[in-house]
C-alpha cells in the first residue's frame, strides 16, 4: 500500500503524527505500507508559492490513498484567492475526482455529555452524511466579482449535471443499503432549479433500490431537524455546499468536531482521508489537539480503499476503549475524566490496540 501523507497546516502535523504511529503499530497485522510526505495548503504556499504544488499532485496521483491533516490559517487569509490554502484542498479533490465525501457522525456513549444537546436527543446517534464534493456552487462557472452600474457585484453559479447527481446518488443508496436502509435527500427545490433536478434524479434512481426508503427534505428544515430530532436520520445525501454546512452541524451533535473522520472517494475507491475539522490555528503547536478524528480517518482508509475491515475495526475498538477508560483531550474534557494531550492520546490508542 502506498500512502501519500499531507500533514498540512496548524494542528495538521501533530494529529497526523499520531495517526501514523497508530498505523505503524498495526504493521504486520495483515498489511504493510509505505508512506511519503508532501506539502499542501499554507505550508506549500510558503515553500513553493502555490497551495497544491506539482510534486504533491504527482505523489497523490501515484499513491493508493491520501491521508491529510488540515489546511489554512490566518496568516494566509489575505493572499489572492488562487494562493489560499483552501484552494489546495479543492484542487486535489477536483483533480483526483474525489466526488463522494462520506462524513459519519457517530455519538460514542461516553461522550453523550460533551454534546450541547440533551443526552436523550443524541444518545445512540449514527448518521452518515454523503456530500457531493466536486461540483455545485464550489466549482460552477461563471464566478467572480465585477463592476456593474457603479458598484461591485459578486456572483457564483450552482450547477449539477444529472450524471453527477446520479453517481453520488448511487454511492448514497449503496451506503444506505448496508446500514439502516433509509436515505434522506436534501435539496432546496422550492427555490432552486438545480436542486429540483437533484430531487428528480434521486427519485429516478430509487427505482433501482426498492429496498431503500427514500425521503426528501428542504435544507432549511434539515438543518432544523438535525438539532430537533437527529436520530430520525440514517443516511443523508446532498450537494457540495449544503453538505459542507450540514456536516459541521451534525458533528456538533457528537460533542466535538475533533472526533469526526471523513473519506473522499473516486469511482474506484481511491480516497483522500481527513478529519472533518480544520487546522485550529489557535491551538496549533501546543500538543493539545484531539488526534482521534485523524486516527479514525486512517481506519476509514483501511476499510474503503484497502478493504481491510479487521484492522479498521481494531482501530475503532481501540478508540472506544480509550474513551471508556476516561482519556479526553481538551475539546471533549469534562470533570471526572482524565485530560491528556495529543501525543498521550496517541499513546493510549496504541496501548489499547
Ligand atoms: C470542509 C471544509 C472545506 C470545504 C474548506 C476548507 C474549503 O470546510 O472540508 O468541509 O468547504 O469543503
Ligand atoms: Mg466544511
mmCIF file of C-alpha atoms and ligand atoms in Angstrom:
data_model
loop_
_atom_site.group_PDB
_atom_site.id
_atom_site.type_symbol
_atom_site.label_atom_id
_atom_site.label_comp_id
_atom_site.label_asym_id
_atom_site.label_seq_id
_atom_site.Cartn_x
_atom_site.Cartn_y
_atom_site.Cartn_z
ATOM 1 C CA UNK A 1 0.000 0.000 0.000
ATOM 2 C CA UNK A 2 1.345 3.374 -0.924
ATOM 3 C CA UNK A 3 0.042 6.243 1.190
ATOM 4 C CA UNK A 4 0.573 9.897 0.377
ATOM 5 C CA UNK A 5 0.766 11.824 3.649
ATOM 6 C CA UNK A 6 -0.186 15.516 3.632
ATOM 7 C CA UNK A 7 0.062 16.927 7.170
ATOM 8 C CA UNK A 8 -0.781 20.488 6.063
ATOM 9 C CA UNK A 9 -1.068 23.439 8.438
ATOM 10 C CA UNK A 10 -1.936 24.307 12.030
ATOM 11 C CA UNK A 11 -2.553 21.202 14.116
ATOM 12 C CA UNK A 12 -2.238 19.058 10.953
ATOM 13 C CA UNK A 13 1.323 17.821 11.607
ATOM 14 C CA UNK A 14 0.619 16.960 15.274
ATOM 15 C CA UNK A 15 -2.505 14.935 14.639
ATOM 16 C CA UNK A 16 -1.008 13.257 11.578
ATOM 17 C CA UNK A 17 1.958 12.065 13.621
ATOM 18 C CA UNK A 18 -0.399 10.168 15.925
ATOM 19 C CA UNK A 19 -2.344 8.584 13.053
ATOM 20 C CA UNK A 20 0.910 7.372 11.507
ATOM 21 C CA UNK A 21 2.055 5.937 14.842
ATOM 22 C CA UNK A 22 -1.213 4.018 15.072
ATOM 23 C CA UNK A 23 -0.791 2.648 11.540
ATOM 24 C CA UNK A 24 2.818 1.747 12.381
ATOM 25 C CA UNK A 25 1.652 -0.180 15.411
ATOM 26 C CA UNK A 26 -0.547 -2.277 13.115
ATOM 27 C CA UNK A 27 2.216 -3.140 10.669
ATOM 28 C CA UNK A 28 2.377 -6.856 10.165
ATOM 29 C CA UNK A 29 -1.271 -7.325 11.092
ATOM 30 C CA UNK A 30 -2.296 -8.235 7.577
ATOM 31 C CA UNK A 31 -0.734 -5.239 5.904
ATOM 32 C CA UNK A 32 2.363 -3.201 5.330
ATOM 33 C CA UNK A 33 2.620 0.258 3.873
ATOM 34 C CA UNK A 34 4.935 2.844 2.509
ATOM 35 C CA UNK A 35 4.266 6.478 3.414
ATOM 36 C CA UNK A 36 5.617 9.503 1.605
ATOM 37 C CA UNK A 37 5.013 13.054 2.769
ATOM 38 C CA UNK A 38 4.329 16.188 0.691
ATOM 39 C CA UNK A 39 3.176 19.771 1.151
ATOM 40 C CA UNK A 40 -0.330 21.147 0.793
ATOM 41 C CA UNK A 41 -2.045 24.356 1.896
ATOM 42 C CA UNK A 42 -0.317 27.280 3.566
ATOM 43 C CA UNK A 43 2.973 25.469 4.191
ATOM 44 C CA UNK A 44 3.089 24.706 0.460
ATOM 45 C CA UNK A 45 2.419 28.360 -0.375
ATOM 46 C CA UNK A 46 5.291 29.407 1.878
ATOM 47 C CA UNK A 47 7.689 26.872 0.368
ATOM 48 C CA UNK A 48 6.665 26.933 -3.296
ATOM 49 C CA UNK A 49 4.230 29.802 -3.881
ATOM 50 C CA UNK A 50 1.253 27.530 -4.579
ATOM 51 C CA UNK A 51 -1.075 25.580 -2.239
ATOM 52 C CA UNK A 52 -1.009 22.426 -4.416
ATOM 53 C CA UNK A 53 2.485 22.053 -5.884
ATOM 54 C CA UNK A 54 3.206 19.813 -8.850
ATOM 55 C CA UNK A 55 5.259 17.399 -6.684
ATOM 56 C CA UNK A 56 2.271 16.927 -4.371
ATOM 57 C CA UNK A 57 -0.062 16.324 -7.282
ATOM 58 C CA UNK A 58 2.330 13.706 -8.695
ATOM 59 C CA UNK A 59 2.661 11.885 -5.405
ATOM 60 C CA UNK A 60 -1.099 11.991 -4.762
ATOM 61 C CA UNK A 61 -1.819 10.578 -8.211
ATOM 62 C CA UNK A 62 0.649 7.726 -7.818
ATOM 63 C CA UNK A 63 -0.476 6.750 -4.283
ATOM 64 C CA UNK A 64 -3.294 4.332 -3.459
ATOM 65 C CA UNK A 65 -4.641 6.619 -0.754
ATOM 66 C CA UNK A 66 -4.024 10.039 0.733
ATOM 67 C CA UNK A 67 -4.073 10.913 4.408
ATOM 68 C CA UNK A 68 -4.483 14.626 5.057
ATOM 69 C CA UNK A 69 -4.287 16.673 8.269
ATOM 70 C CA UNK A 70 -5.764 20.131 7.734
ATOM 71 C CA UNK A 71 -5.074 23.294 5.778
ATOM 72 C CA UNK A 72 -5.364 27.021 6.422
ATOM 73 C CA UNK A 73 -4.519 29.708 8.923
ATOM 74 C CA UNK A 74 -4.986 33.454 9.432
ATOM 75 C CA UNK A 75 -1.530 34.301 8.031
ATOM 76 C CA UNK A 76 -2.706 33.208 4.563
ATOM 77 C CA UNK A 77 -6.202 34.750 4.621
ATOM 78 C CA UNK A 78 -5.257 37.872 2.724
ATOM 79 C CA UNK A 79 -3.477 36.163 -0.171
ATOM 80 C CA UNK A 80 -5.073 36.222 -3.609
ATOM 81 C CA UNK A 81 -7.741 33.539 -3.882
ATOM 82 C CA UNK A 82 -5.629 31.155 -6.046
ATOM 83 C CA UNK A 83 -2.960 31.091 -3.357
ATOM 84 C CA UNK A 84 -5.175 30.427 -0.388
ATOM 85 C CA UNK A 85 -4.573 27.133 1.420
ATOM 86 C CA UNK A 86 -8.220 26.032 0.877
ATOM 87 C CA UNK A 87 -7.559 26.161 -2.863
ATOM 88 C CA UNK A 88 -5.090 23.294 -2.382
ATOM 89 C CA UNK A 89 -7.794 21.149 -0.863
ATOM 90 C CA UNK A 90 -10.329 21.981 -3.563
ATOM 91 C CA UNK A 91 -7.702 21.332 -6.258
ATOM 92 C CA UNK A 92 -6.759 17.865 -5.025
ATOM 93 C CA UNK A 93 -10.430 16.879 -4.650
ATOM 94 C CA UNK A 94 -11.166 18.028 -8.186
ATOM 95 C CA UNK A 95 -8.020 16.687 -9.831
ATOM 96 C CA UNK A 96 -8.430 13.209 -8.357
ATOM 97 C CA UNK A 97 -12.182 13.199 -8.971
ATOM 98 C CA UNK A 98 -12.963 12.556 -5.309
ATOM 99 C CA UNK A 99 -16.660 13.228 -5.716
ATOM 100 C CA UNK A 100 -18.041 11.178 -2.824
ATOM 101 C CA UNK A 101 -17.456 12.622 0.606
ATOM 102 C CA UNK A 102 -18.560 10.343 3.450
ATOM 103 C CA UNK A 103 -18.914 12.037 6.817
ATOM 104 C CA UNK A 104 -20.165 9.777 9.570
ATOM 105 C CA UNK A 105 -21.472 11.394 12.748
ATOM 106 C CA UNK A 106 -21.482 8.801 15.492
ATOM 107 C CA UNK A 107 -22.018 9.527 19.147
ATOM 108 C CA UNK A 108 -19.824 7.486 21.436
ATOM 109 C CA UNK A 109 -21.936 6.785 24.551
ATOM 110 C CA UNK A 110 -19.126 8.064 26.795
ATOM 111 C CA UNK A 111 -19.370 11.476 25.128
ATOM 112 C CA UNK A 112 -23.134 11.968 25.471
ATOM 113 C CA UNK A 113 -22.486 14.810 27.933
ATOM 114 C CA UNK A 114 -19.960 16.530 25.650
ATOM 115 C CA UNK A 115 -22.733 17.449 23.216
ATOM 116 C CA UNK A 116 -24.511 20.756 23.772
ATOM 117 C CA UNK A 117 -27.767 18.891 23.110
ATOM 118 C CA UNK A 118 -29.577 16.914 25.793
ATOM 119 C CA UNK A 119 -28.126 13.396 26.110
ATOM 120 C CA UNK A 120 -31.511 11.765 25.322
ATOM 121 C CA UNK A 121 -31.686 13.637 21.986
ATOM 122 C CA UNK A 122 -28.273 12.386 20.829
ATOM 123 C CA UNK A 123 -27.768 9.022 22.611
ATOM 124 C CA UNK A 124 -27.248 6.301 20.019
ATOM 125 C CA UNK A 125 -26.832 8.775 17.160
ATOM 126 C CA UNK A 126 -25.381 7.227 13.986
ATOM 127 C CA UNK A 127 -25.742 9.338 10.841
ATOM 128 C CA UNK A 128 -23.825 9.139 7.592
ATOM 129 C CA UNK A 129 -23.723 12.305 5.515
ATOM 130 C CA UNK A 130 -22.877 11.702 1.862
ATOM 131 C CA UNK A 131 -21.762 15.020 0.406
ATOM 132 C CA UNK A 132 -21.064 15.592 -3.288
ATOM 133 C CA UNK A 133 -17.571 17.112 -3.379
ATOM 134 C CA UNK A 134 -16.506 18.134 -6.887
ATOM 135 C CA UNK A 135 -19.453 20.111 -8.231
ATOM 136 C CA UNK A 136 -22.107 22.647 -7.231
ATOM 137 C CA UNK A 137 -21.517 26.313 -6.494
ATOM 138 C CA UNK A 138 -17.987 25.453 -5.296
ATOM 139 C CA UNK A 139 -16.833 24.902 -8.873
ATOM 140 C CA UNK A 140 -19.594 26.341 -11.097
ATOM 141 C CA UNK A 141 -18.810 28.949 -13.733
ATOM 142 C CA UNK A 142 -19.197 31.866 -14.136
ATOM 143 C CA UNK A 143 -17.967 33.169 -10.838
ATOM 144 C CA UNK A 144 -16.335 36.350 -9.661
ATOM 145 C CA UNK A 145 -16.803 39.949 -8.597
ATOM 146 C CA UNK A 146 -17.489 42.531 -11.325
ATOM 147 C CA UNK A 147 -18.305 46.207 -11.623
ATOM 148 C CA UNK A 148 -21.871 46.898 -12.634
ATOM 149 C CA UNK A 149 -23.690 50.212 -12.562
ATOM 150 C CA UNK A 150 -21.012 51.807 -10.424
ATOM 151 C CA UNK A 151 -20.927 49.118 -7.757
ATOM 152 C CA UNK A 152 -19.362 45.683 -7.200
ATOM 153 C CA UNK A 153 -21.487 42.622 -7.868
ATOM 154 C CA UNK A 154 -20.469 39.168 -6.603
ATOM 155 C CA UNK A 155 -21.740 36.044 -8.350
ATOM 156 C CA UNK A 156 -21.379 32.253 -8.301
ATOM 157 C CA UNK A 157 -23.155 29.506 -10.165
ATOM 158 C CA UNK A 158 -24.920 26.499 -8.682
ATOM 159 C CA UNK A 159 -24.767 23.775 -11.321
ATOM 160 C CA UNK A 160 -25.152 19.981 -11.438
ATOM 161 C CA UNK A 161 -25.269 17.684 -14.449
ATOM 162 C CA UNK A 162 -27.594 14.724 -13.985
ATOM 163 C CA UNK A 163 -24.635 12.328 -14.328
ATOM 164 C CA UNK A 164 -23.007 14.000 -11.316
ATOM 165 C CA UNK A 165 -26.201 13.667 -9.296
ATOM 166 C CA UNK A 166 -26.660 10.057 -10.323
ATOM 167 C CA UNK A 167 -23.148 8.945 -9.340
ATOM 168 C CA UNK A 168 -23.336 10.467 -5.855
ATOM 169 C CA UNK A 169 -26.891 9.148 -5.516
ATOM 170 C CA UNK A 170 -25.660 5.627 -6.230
ATOM 171 C CA UNK A 171 -22.979 5.902 -3.549
ATOM 172 C CA UNK A 172 -25.614 7.062 -1.062
ATOM 173 C CA UNK A 173 -28.161 4.357 -1.948
ATOM 174 C CA UNK A 174 -25.443 1.665 -1.718
ATOM 175 C CA UNK A 175 -24.341 3.028 1.677
ATOM 176 C CA UNK A 176 -27.943 3.077 2.929
ATOM 177 C CA UNK A 177 -28.386 -0.497 1.757
ATOM 178 C CA UNK A 178 -25.508 -1.558 4.053
ATOM 179 C CA UNK A 179 -26.944 0.365 7.025
ATOM 180 C CA UNK A 180 -30.480 1.232 8.113
ATOM 181 C CA UNK A 181 -31.893 1.291 4.540
ATOM 182 C CA UNK A 182 -33.187 4.851 4.861
ATOM 183 C CA UNK A 183 -31.933 7.676 2.683
ATOM 184 C CA UNK A 184 -32.893 11.329 3.061
ATOM 185 C CA UNK A 185 -32.010 13.541 0.092
ATOM 186 C CA UNK A 186 -31.590 17.209 0.998
ATOM 187 C CA UNK A 187 -32.315 19.987 -1.520
ATOM 188 C CA UNK A 188 -33.895 23.415 -1.917
ATOM 189 C CA UNK A 189 -36.251 22.550 -4.749
ATOM 190 C CA UNK A 190 -38.831 25.125 -3.685
ATOM 191 C CA UNK A 191 -36.441 27.862 -4.855
ATOM 192 C CA UNK A 192 -33.547 26.425 -6.904
ATOM 193 C CA UNK A 193 -33.995 24.662 -10.277
ATOM 194 C CA UNK A 194 -30.616 22.983 -9.900
ATOM 195 C CA UNK A 195 -31.868 21.157 -6.830
ATOM 196 C CA UNK A 196 -35.217 20.359 -8.491
ATOM 197 C CA UNK A 197 -33.143 18.295 -10.917
ATOM 198 C CA UNK A 198 -31.318 16.815 -7.922
ATOM 199 C CA UNK A 199 -34.635 15.630 -6.474
ATOM 200 C CA UNK A 200 -35.903 14.319 -9.830
ATOM 201 C CA UNK A 201 -32.758 12.251 -10.387
ATOM 202 C CA UNK A 202 -32.861 10.833 -6.837
ATOM 203 C CA UNK A 203 -36.458 9.743 -7.442
ATOM 204 C CA UNK A 204 -35.498 8.102 -10.769
ATOM 205 C CA UNK A 205 -32.591 6.287 -9.090
ATOM 206 C CA UNK A 206 -34.778 4.999 -6.280
ATOM 207 C CA UNK A 207 -36.416 2.587 -8.753
ATOM 208 C CA UNK A 208 -33.147 0.606 -8.675
ATOM 209 C CA UNK A 209 -33.173 0.454 -4.879
ATOM 210 C CA UNK A 210 -36.630 -0.742 -3.843
ATOM 211 C CA UNK A 211 -35.166 -1.959 -0.535
ATOM 212 C CA UNK A 212 -34.101 1.576 0.460
ATOM 213 C CA UNK A 213 -36.697 4.043 1.684
ATOM 214 C CA UNK A 214 -36.058 7.429 0.042
ATOM 215 C CA UNK A 215 -37.298 10.668 1.580
ATOM 216 C CA UNK A 216 -36.671 14.326 0.709
ATOM 217 C CA UNK A 217 -36.127 17.341 2.896
ATOM 218 C CA UNK A 218 -35.541 21.008 2.193
ATOM 219 C CA UNK A 219 -32.194 22.113 3.517
ATOM 220 C CA UNK A 220 -33.527 24.685 5.976
ATOM 221 C CA UNK A 221 -35.820 22.096 7.505
ATOM 222 C CA UNK A 222 -32.972 19.547 7.521
ATOM 223 C CA UNK A 223 -30.819 21.992 9.490
ATOM 224 C CA UNK A 224 -33.639 22.343 11.993
ATOM 225 C CA UNK A 225 -34.414 18.608 12.184
ATOM 226 C CA UNK A 226 -30.737 17.808 12.829
ATOM 227 C CA UNK A 227 -30.905 19.618 16.156
ATOM 228 C CA UNK A 228 -34.569 18.845 16.922
ATOM 229 C CA UNK A 229 -34.598 15.085 16.369
ATOM 230 C CA UNK A 230 -31.341 13.926 14.791
ATOM 231 C CA UNK A 231 -31.966 10.226 15.337
ATOM 232 C CA UNK A 232 -34.612 10.246 12.591
ATOM 233 C CA UNK A 233 -31.738 10.180 10.065
ATOM 234 C CA UNK A 234 -29.792 7.197 8.761
ATOM 235 C CA UNK A 235 -28.020 8.301 5.552
ATOM 236 C CA UNK A 236 -28.330 11.860 4.191
ATOM 237 C CA UNK A 237 -27.239 12.786 0.671
ATOM 238 C CA UNK A 238 -26.776 16.331 -0.537
ATOM 239 C CA UNK A 239 -24.767 18.704 -2.721
ATOM 240 C CA UNK A 240 -21.389 20.222 -2.012
ATOM 241 C CA UNK A 241 -22.436 23.402 -0.243
ATOM 242 C CA UNK A 242 -25.408 22.097 1.752
ATOM 243 C CA UNK A 243 -23.225 19.124 2.731
ATOM 244 C CA UNK A 244 -20.456 21.408 3.937
ATOM 245 C CA UNK A 245 -22.850 23.193 6.254
ATOM 246 C CA UNK A 246 -24.917 20.230 7.451
ATOM 247 C CA UNK A 247 -21.836 18.103 8.194
ATOM 248 C CA UNK A 248 -20.425 20.761 10.524
ATOM 249 C CA UNK A 249 -23.799 20.939 12.222
ATOM 250 C CA UNK A 250 -24.031 17.153 12.542
ATOM 251 C CA UNK A 251 -20.533 16.975 14.004
ATOM 252 C CA UNK A 252 -21.577 19.080 16.971
ATOM 253 C CA UNK A 253 -24.292 16.567 17.854
ATOM 254 C CA UNK A 254 -21.469 14.186 18.703
ATOM 255 C CA UNK A 255 -19.819 16.520 21.180
ATOM 256 C CA UNK A 256 -16.806 17.618 19.211
ATOM 257 C CA UNK A 257 -15.807 18.043 15.612
ATOM 258 C CA UNK A 258 -12.472 16.690 16.887
ATOM 259 C CA UNK A 259 -13.962 13.192 16.734
ATOM 260 C CA UNK A 260 -15.162 13.025 13.148
ATOM 261 C CA UNK A 261 -13.282 11.339 10.320
ATOM 262 C CA UNK A 262 -14.106 11.600 6.638
ATOM 263 C CA UNK A 263 -13.430 9.859 3.364
ATOM 264 C CA UNK A 264 -13.495 11.384 -0.116
ATOM 265 C CA UNK A 265 -13.653 8.694 -2.757
ATOM 266 C CA UNK A 266 -13.406 8.439 -6.522
ATOM 267 C CA UNK A 267 -15.277 5.885 -8.627
ATOM 268 C CA UNK A 268 -12.663 3.189 -7.832
ATOM 269 C CA UNK A 269 -12.492 3.777 -4.076
ATOM 270 C CA UNK A 270 -9.175 5.530 -4.240
ATOM 271 C CA UNK A 271 -9.562 8.046 -1.466
ATOM 272 C CA UNK A 272 -8.430 11.022 0.475
ATOM 273 C CA UNK A 273 -8.974 10.675 4.205
ATOM 274 C CA UNK A 274 -9.036 13.635 6.527
ATOM 275 C CA UNK A 275 -10.585 14.753 9.788
ATOM 276 C CA UNK A 276 -13.740 16.819 9.237
ATOM 277 C CA UNK A 277 -12.302 19.623 11.337
ATOM 278 C CA UNK A 278 -9.940 22.395 10.282
ATOM 279 C CA UNK A 279 -6.403 23.436 11.180
ATOM 280 C CA UNK A 280 -7.325 25.056 14.540
ATOM 281 C CA UNK A 281 -4.573 27.711 14.394
ATOM 282 C CA UNK A 282 -5.425 28.857 17.938
ATOM 283 C CA UNK A 283 -4.120 25.617 19.464
ATOM 284 C CA UNK A 284 -1.517 24.667 16.835
ATOM 285 C CA UNK A 285 1.842 23.552 18.212
ATOM 286 C CA UNK A 286 0.550 23.265 21.782
ATOM 287 C CA UNK A 287 0.181 19.497 21.793
ATOM 288 C CA UNK A 288 -3.441 19.642 22.937
ATOM 289 C CA UNK A 289 -5.360 18.889 19.718
ATOM 290 C CA UNK A 290 -7.576 15.816 19.540
ATOM 291 C CA UNK A 291 -5.967 13.292 17.158
ATOM 292 C CA UNK A 292 -8.929 10.884 17.179
ATOM 293 C CA UNK A 293 -10.607 12.194 14.008
ATOM 294 C CA UNK A 294 -7.365 11.641 12.086
ATOM 295 C CA UNK A 295 -6.812 8.223 13.657
ATOM 296 C CA UNK A 296 -10.394 7.279 12.742
ATOM 297 C CA UNK A 297 -9.776 8.610 9.215
ATOM 298 C CA UNK A 298 -6.885 6.157 8.932
ATOM 299 C CA UNK A 299 -9.358 3.408 9.918
ATOM 300 C CA UNK A 300 -11.715 4.544 7.147
ATOM 301 C CA UNK A 301 -8.775 4.375 4.722
ATOM 302 C CA UNK A 302 -8.104 0.759 5.642
ATOM 303 C CA UNK A 303 -11.788 -0.070 5.181
ATOM 304 C CA UNK A 304 -12.687 1.798 1.990
ATOM 305 C CA UNK A 305 -9.535 1.882 -0.105
ATOM 306 C CA UNK A 306 -7.764 -1.251 1.093
ATOM 307 C CA UNK A 307 -10.771 -3.407 2.050
ATOM 308 C CA UNK A 308 -9.048 -4.242 5.331
ATOM 309 C CA UNK A 309 -12.022 -4.479 7.659
ATOM 310 C CA UNK A 310 -10.265 -6.241 10.577
ATOM 311 C CA UNK A 311 -7.555 -3.652 11.306
ATOM 312 C CA UNK A 312 -10.091 -0.849 10.704
ATOM 313 C CA UNK A 313 -12.314 -2.326 13.397
ATOM 314 C CA UNK A 314 -9.266 -2.755 15.653
ATOM 315 C CA UNK A 315 -8.553 0.972 15.475
ATOM 316 C CA UNK A 316 -12.196 1.880 16.082
ATOM 317 C CA UNK A 317 -12.415 -0.505 19.048
ATOM 318 C CA UNK A 318 -9.204 0.939 20.482
ATOM 319 C CA UNK A 319 -10.692 4.447 20.275
ATOM 320 C CA UNK A 320 -13.840 3.256 22.068
ATOM 321 C CA UNK A 321 -11.653 1.681 24.736
ATOM 322 C CA UNK A 322 -9.643 4.837 25.446
ATOM 323 C CA UNK A 323 -12.872 6.851 25.696
ATOM 324 C CA UNK A 324 -14.362 4.270 28.050
ATOM 325 C CA UNK A 325 -11.163 4.438 30.114
ATOM 326 C CA UNK A 326 -11.746 8.185 30.515
ATOM 327 C CA UNK A 327 -8.997 9.662 28.331
ATOM 328 C CA UNK A 328 -10.045 13.076 26.992
ATOM 329 C CA UNK A 329 -8.371 15.880 25.074
ATOM 330 C CA UNK A 330 -9.498 19.406 25.960
ATOM 331 C CA UNK A 331 -12.315 19.546 23.387
ATOM 332 C CA UNK A 332 -14.146 16.597 24.977
ATOM 333 C CA UNK A 333 -12.987 17.031 28.554
ATOM 334 C CA UNK A 334 -15.449 17.027 31.431
ATOM 335 C CA UNK A 335 -14.917 16.884 35.166
ATOM 336 C CA UNK A 336 -14.031 13.412 36.402
ATOM 337 C CA UNK A 337 -12.242 12.337 33.215
ATOM 338 C CA UNK A 338 -8.528 12.191 32.537
ATOM 339 C CA UNK A 339 -7.243 15.113 30.481
ATOM 340 C CA UNK A 340 -4.461 14.243 28.028
ATOM 341 C CA UNK A 341 -2.561 15.908 25.200
ATOM 342 C CA UNK A 342 -2.274 14.909 21.566
ATOM 343 C CA UNK A 343 0.634 12.507 21.966
ATOM 344 C CA UNK A 344 -0.699 10.888 25.149
ATOM 345 C CA UNK A 345 -3.994 10.254 23.328
ATOM 346 C CA UNK A 346 -1.982 8.559 20.571
ATOM 347 C CA UNK A 347 -0.143 6.509 23.221
ATOM 348 C CA UNK A 348 -3.459 5.469 24.778
ATOM 349 C CA UNK A 349 -4.871 4.299 21.431
ATOM 350 C CA UNK A 350 -1.708 2.327 20.663
ATOM 351 C CA UNK A 351 -1.798 0.717 24.124
ATOM 352 C CA UNK A 352 -5.453 -0.210 23.558
ATOM 353 C CA UNK A 353 -4.610 -1.816 20.212
HETATM 354 C C1 LIG B 1 -14.605 21.096 4.512
HETATM 355 C C2 LIG B 1 -14.010 22.488 4.545
HETATM 356 C C3 LIG B 1 -13.636 22.890 3.129
HETATM 357 C C4 LIG B 1 -14.899 22.914 2.302
HETATM 358 C C5 LIG B 1 -12.889 24.230 3.035
HETATM 359 C C6 LIG B 1 -11.657 24.241 3.913
HETATM 360 C C7 LIG B 1 -12.534 24.565 1.614
HETATM 361 O O1 LIG B 1 -14.894 23.367 5.136
HETATM 362 O O2 LIG B 1 -13.910 20.142 4.089
HETATM 363 O O3 LIG B 1 -15.751 20.943 4.919
HETATM 364 O O4 LIG B 1 -15.631 23.907 2.299
HETATM 365 O O5 LIG B 1 -15.182 21.902 1.656
HETATM 366 MG MG1 LIG B 2 -16.627 22.467 5.960
#
